[in-house]
Coordinates of N, CA, C and O in Angstrom, one line a residue:
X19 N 0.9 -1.2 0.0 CA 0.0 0.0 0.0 C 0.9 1.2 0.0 O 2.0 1.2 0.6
X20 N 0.4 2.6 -0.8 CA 1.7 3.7 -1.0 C 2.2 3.6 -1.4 O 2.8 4.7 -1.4
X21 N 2.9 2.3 -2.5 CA 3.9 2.3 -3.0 C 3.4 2.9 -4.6 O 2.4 2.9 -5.3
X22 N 5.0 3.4 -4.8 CA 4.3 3.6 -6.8 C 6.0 3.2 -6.8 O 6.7 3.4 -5.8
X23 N 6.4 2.5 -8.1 CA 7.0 2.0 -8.9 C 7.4 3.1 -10.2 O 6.6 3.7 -10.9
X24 N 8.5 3.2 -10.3 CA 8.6 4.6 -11.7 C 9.7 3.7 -12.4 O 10.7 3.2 -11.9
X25 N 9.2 3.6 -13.7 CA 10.5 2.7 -14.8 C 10.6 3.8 -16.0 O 9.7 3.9 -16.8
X26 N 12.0 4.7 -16.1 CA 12.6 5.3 -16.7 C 12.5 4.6 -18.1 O 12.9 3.4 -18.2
X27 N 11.9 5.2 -19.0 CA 12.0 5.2 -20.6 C 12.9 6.2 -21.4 O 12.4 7.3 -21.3
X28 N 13.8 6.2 -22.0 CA 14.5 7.3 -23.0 C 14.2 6.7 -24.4 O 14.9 5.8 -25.1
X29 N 13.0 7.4 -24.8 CA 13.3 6.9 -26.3 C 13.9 7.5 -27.4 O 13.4 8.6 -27.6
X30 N 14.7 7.3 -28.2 CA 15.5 8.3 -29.4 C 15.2 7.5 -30.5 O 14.9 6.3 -30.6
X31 N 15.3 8.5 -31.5 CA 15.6 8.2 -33.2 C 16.1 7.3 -33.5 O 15.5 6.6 -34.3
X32 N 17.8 6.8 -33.0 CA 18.7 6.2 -33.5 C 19.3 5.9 -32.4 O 19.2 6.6 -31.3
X33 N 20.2 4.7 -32.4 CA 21.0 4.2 -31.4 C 22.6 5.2 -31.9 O 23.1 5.4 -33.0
X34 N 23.2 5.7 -30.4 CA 24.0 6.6 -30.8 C 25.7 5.6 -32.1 O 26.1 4.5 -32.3
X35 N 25.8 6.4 -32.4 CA 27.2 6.1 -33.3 C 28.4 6.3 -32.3 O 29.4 5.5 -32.1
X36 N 28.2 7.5 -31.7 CA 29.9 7.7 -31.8 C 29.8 7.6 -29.7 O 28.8 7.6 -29.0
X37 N 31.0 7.6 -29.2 CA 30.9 8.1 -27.9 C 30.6 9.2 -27.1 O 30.4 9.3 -25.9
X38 N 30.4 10.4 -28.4 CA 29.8 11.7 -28.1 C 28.7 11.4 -28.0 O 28.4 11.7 -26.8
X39 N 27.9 10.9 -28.6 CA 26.4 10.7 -28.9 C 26.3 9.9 -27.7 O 25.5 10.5 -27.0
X40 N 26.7 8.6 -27.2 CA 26.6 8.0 -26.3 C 26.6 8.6 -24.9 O 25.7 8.3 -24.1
X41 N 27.7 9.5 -24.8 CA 27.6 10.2 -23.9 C 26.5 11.6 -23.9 O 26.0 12.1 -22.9
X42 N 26.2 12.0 -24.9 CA 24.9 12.8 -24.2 C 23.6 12.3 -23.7 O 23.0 12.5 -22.6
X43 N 23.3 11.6 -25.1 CA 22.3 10.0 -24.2 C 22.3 10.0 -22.5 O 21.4 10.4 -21.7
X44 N 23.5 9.5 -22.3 CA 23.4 9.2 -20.7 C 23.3 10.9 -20.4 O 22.4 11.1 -19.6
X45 N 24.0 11.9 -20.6 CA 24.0 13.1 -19.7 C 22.4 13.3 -19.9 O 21.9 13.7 -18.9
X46 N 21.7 13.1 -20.8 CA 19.9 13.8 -20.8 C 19.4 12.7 -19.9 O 18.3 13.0 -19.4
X47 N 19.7 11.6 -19.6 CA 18.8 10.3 -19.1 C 19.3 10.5 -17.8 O 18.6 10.1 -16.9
X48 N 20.4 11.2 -17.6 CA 20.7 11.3 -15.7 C 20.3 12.7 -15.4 O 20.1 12.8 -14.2
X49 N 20.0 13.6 -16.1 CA 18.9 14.6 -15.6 C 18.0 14.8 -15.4 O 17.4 15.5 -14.6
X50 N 17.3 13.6 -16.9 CA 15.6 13.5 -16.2 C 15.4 12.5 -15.1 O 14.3 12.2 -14.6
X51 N 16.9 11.7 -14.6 CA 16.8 11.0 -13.6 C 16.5 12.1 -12.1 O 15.8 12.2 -11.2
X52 N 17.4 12.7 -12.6 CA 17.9 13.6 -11.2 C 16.4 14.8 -10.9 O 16.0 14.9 -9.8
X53 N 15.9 15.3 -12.0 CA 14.9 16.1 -11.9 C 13.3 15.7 -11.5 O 12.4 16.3 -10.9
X54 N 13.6 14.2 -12.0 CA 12.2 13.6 -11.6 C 12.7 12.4 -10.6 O 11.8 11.6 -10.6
X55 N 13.5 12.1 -10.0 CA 13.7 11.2 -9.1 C 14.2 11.9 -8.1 O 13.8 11.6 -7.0
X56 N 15.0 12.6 -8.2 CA 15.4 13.7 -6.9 C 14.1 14.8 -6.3 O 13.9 15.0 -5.1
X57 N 13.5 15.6 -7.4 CA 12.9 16.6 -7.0 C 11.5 16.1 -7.0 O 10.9 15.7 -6.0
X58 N 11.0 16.0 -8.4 CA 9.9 15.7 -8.3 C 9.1 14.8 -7.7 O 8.0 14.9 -7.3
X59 N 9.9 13.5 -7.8 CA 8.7 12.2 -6.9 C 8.9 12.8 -5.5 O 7.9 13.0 -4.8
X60 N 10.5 13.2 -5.0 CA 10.1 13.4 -3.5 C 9.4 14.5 -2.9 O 9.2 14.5 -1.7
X61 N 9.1 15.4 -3.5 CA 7.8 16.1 -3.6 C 6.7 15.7 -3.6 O 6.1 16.4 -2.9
X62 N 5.8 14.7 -4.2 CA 5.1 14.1 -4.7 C 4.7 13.3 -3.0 O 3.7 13.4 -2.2
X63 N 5.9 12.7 -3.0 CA 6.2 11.6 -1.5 C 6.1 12.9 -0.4 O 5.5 12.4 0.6
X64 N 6.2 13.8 -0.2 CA 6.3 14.3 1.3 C 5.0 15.1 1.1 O 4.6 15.5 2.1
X65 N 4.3 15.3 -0.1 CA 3.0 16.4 -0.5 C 2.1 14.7 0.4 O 1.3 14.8 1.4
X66 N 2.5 13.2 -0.4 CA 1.3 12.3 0.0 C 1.6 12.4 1.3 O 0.6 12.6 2.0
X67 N 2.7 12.3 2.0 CA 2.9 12.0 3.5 C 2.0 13.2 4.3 O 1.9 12.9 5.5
X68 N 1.4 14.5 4.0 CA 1.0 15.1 4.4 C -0.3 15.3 4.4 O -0.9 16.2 5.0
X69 N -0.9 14.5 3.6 CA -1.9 14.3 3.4 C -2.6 13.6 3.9 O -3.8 13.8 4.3
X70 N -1.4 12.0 4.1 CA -2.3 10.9 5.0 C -2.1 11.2 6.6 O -2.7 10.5 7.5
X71 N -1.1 12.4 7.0 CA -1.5 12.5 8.2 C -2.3 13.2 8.7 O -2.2 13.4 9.9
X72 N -3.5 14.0 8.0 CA -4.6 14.7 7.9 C -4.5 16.4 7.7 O -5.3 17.3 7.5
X73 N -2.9 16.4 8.0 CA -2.2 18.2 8.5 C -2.8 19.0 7.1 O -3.3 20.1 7.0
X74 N -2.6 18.0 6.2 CA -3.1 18.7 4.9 C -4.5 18.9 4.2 O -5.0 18.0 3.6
X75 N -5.0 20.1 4.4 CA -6.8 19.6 3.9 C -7.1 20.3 2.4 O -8.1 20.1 1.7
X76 N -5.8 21.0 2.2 CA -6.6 22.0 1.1 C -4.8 21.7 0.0 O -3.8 21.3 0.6
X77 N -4.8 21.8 -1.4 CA -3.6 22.0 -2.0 C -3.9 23.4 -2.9 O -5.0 23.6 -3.3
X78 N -3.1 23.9 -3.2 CA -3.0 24.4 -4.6 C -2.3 24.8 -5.5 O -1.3 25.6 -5.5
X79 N -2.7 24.0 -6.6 CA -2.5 23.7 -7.9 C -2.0 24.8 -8.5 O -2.6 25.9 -8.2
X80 N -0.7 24.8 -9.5 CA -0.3 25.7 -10.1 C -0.3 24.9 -11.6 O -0.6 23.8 -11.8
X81 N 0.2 25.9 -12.7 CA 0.0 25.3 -14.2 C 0.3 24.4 -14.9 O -0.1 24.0 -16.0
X82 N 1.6 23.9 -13.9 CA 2.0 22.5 -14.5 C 2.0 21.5 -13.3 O 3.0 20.7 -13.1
X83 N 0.4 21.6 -12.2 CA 0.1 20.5 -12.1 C -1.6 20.4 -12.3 O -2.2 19.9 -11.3
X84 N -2.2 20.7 -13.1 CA -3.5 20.9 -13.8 C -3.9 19.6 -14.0 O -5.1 19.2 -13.8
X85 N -2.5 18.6 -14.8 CA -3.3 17.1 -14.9 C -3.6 16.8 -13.9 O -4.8 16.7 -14.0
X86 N -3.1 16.5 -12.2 CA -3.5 16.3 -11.2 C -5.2 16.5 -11.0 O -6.1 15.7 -10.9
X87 N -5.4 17.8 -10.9 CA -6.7 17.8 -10.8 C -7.8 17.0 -11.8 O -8.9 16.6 -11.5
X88 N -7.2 16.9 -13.1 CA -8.2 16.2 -14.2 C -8.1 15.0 -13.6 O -9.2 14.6 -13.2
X89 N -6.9 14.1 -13.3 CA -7.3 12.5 -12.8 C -8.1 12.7 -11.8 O -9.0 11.8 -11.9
X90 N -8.5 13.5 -10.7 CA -8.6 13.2 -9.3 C -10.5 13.6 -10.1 O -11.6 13.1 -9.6
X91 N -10.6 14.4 -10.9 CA -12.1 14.7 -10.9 C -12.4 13.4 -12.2 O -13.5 13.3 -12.6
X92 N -11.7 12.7 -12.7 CA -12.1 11.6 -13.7 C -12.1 10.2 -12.8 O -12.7 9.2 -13.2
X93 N -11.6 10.1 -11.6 CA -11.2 8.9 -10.5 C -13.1 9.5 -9.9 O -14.0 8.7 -10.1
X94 N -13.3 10.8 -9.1 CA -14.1 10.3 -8.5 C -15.6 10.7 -9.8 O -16.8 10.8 -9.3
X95 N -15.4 10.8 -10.7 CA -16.6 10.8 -11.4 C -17.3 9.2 -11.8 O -18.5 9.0 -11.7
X96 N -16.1 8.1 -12.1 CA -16.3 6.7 -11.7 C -16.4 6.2 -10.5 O -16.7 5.0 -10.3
X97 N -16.1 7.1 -9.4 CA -16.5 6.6 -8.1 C -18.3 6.5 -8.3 O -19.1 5.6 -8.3
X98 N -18.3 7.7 -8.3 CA -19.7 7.8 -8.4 C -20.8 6.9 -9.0 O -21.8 6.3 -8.7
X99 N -20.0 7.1 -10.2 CA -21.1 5.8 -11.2 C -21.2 4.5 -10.8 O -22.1 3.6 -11.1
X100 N -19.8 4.3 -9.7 CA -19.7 2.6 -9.2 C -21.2 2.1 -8.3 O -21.3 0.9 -7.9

């Protein structure tokens, strides 16, 4: 229970050629590691941990987290219909 699982995808055009190419490959795949595995999921993780200890009753949403709100109003519109 709580847990979520994240499996990194990089998909490209072409498999790199040269060691240059290889090596940027990895420098863009260790930033979107670092940016969404450092910053963003543990955000994510201390926003849920505040949640489930009730401290939290209200959030607000800024422009680039808008999908949030569309799942949470498409999750309980199937609640409903259940």
């Amino acid at each position: 229970v709580c847990q979520t699982q994240v499996d990194y995808l990089m998909l490209v055009d072409n498999l790199p050629d040269t060691p240059s190419e290889e090596d940027q490959l990895k420098r863009s795949f260790d930033f979107m590691d670092k940016v969404f595995g450092s910053e963003d999921l543990w955000a994510a993780e201390i926003g849920h941990q505040g949640v489930a200890s009730g401290a939290v009753e209200e959030f607000v949403l800024g422009g680039m987290e808008t999908r949030i709100k569309a799942f949470h109003d498409h999750v309980a519109a199937h609640l409903e219909d259940a």
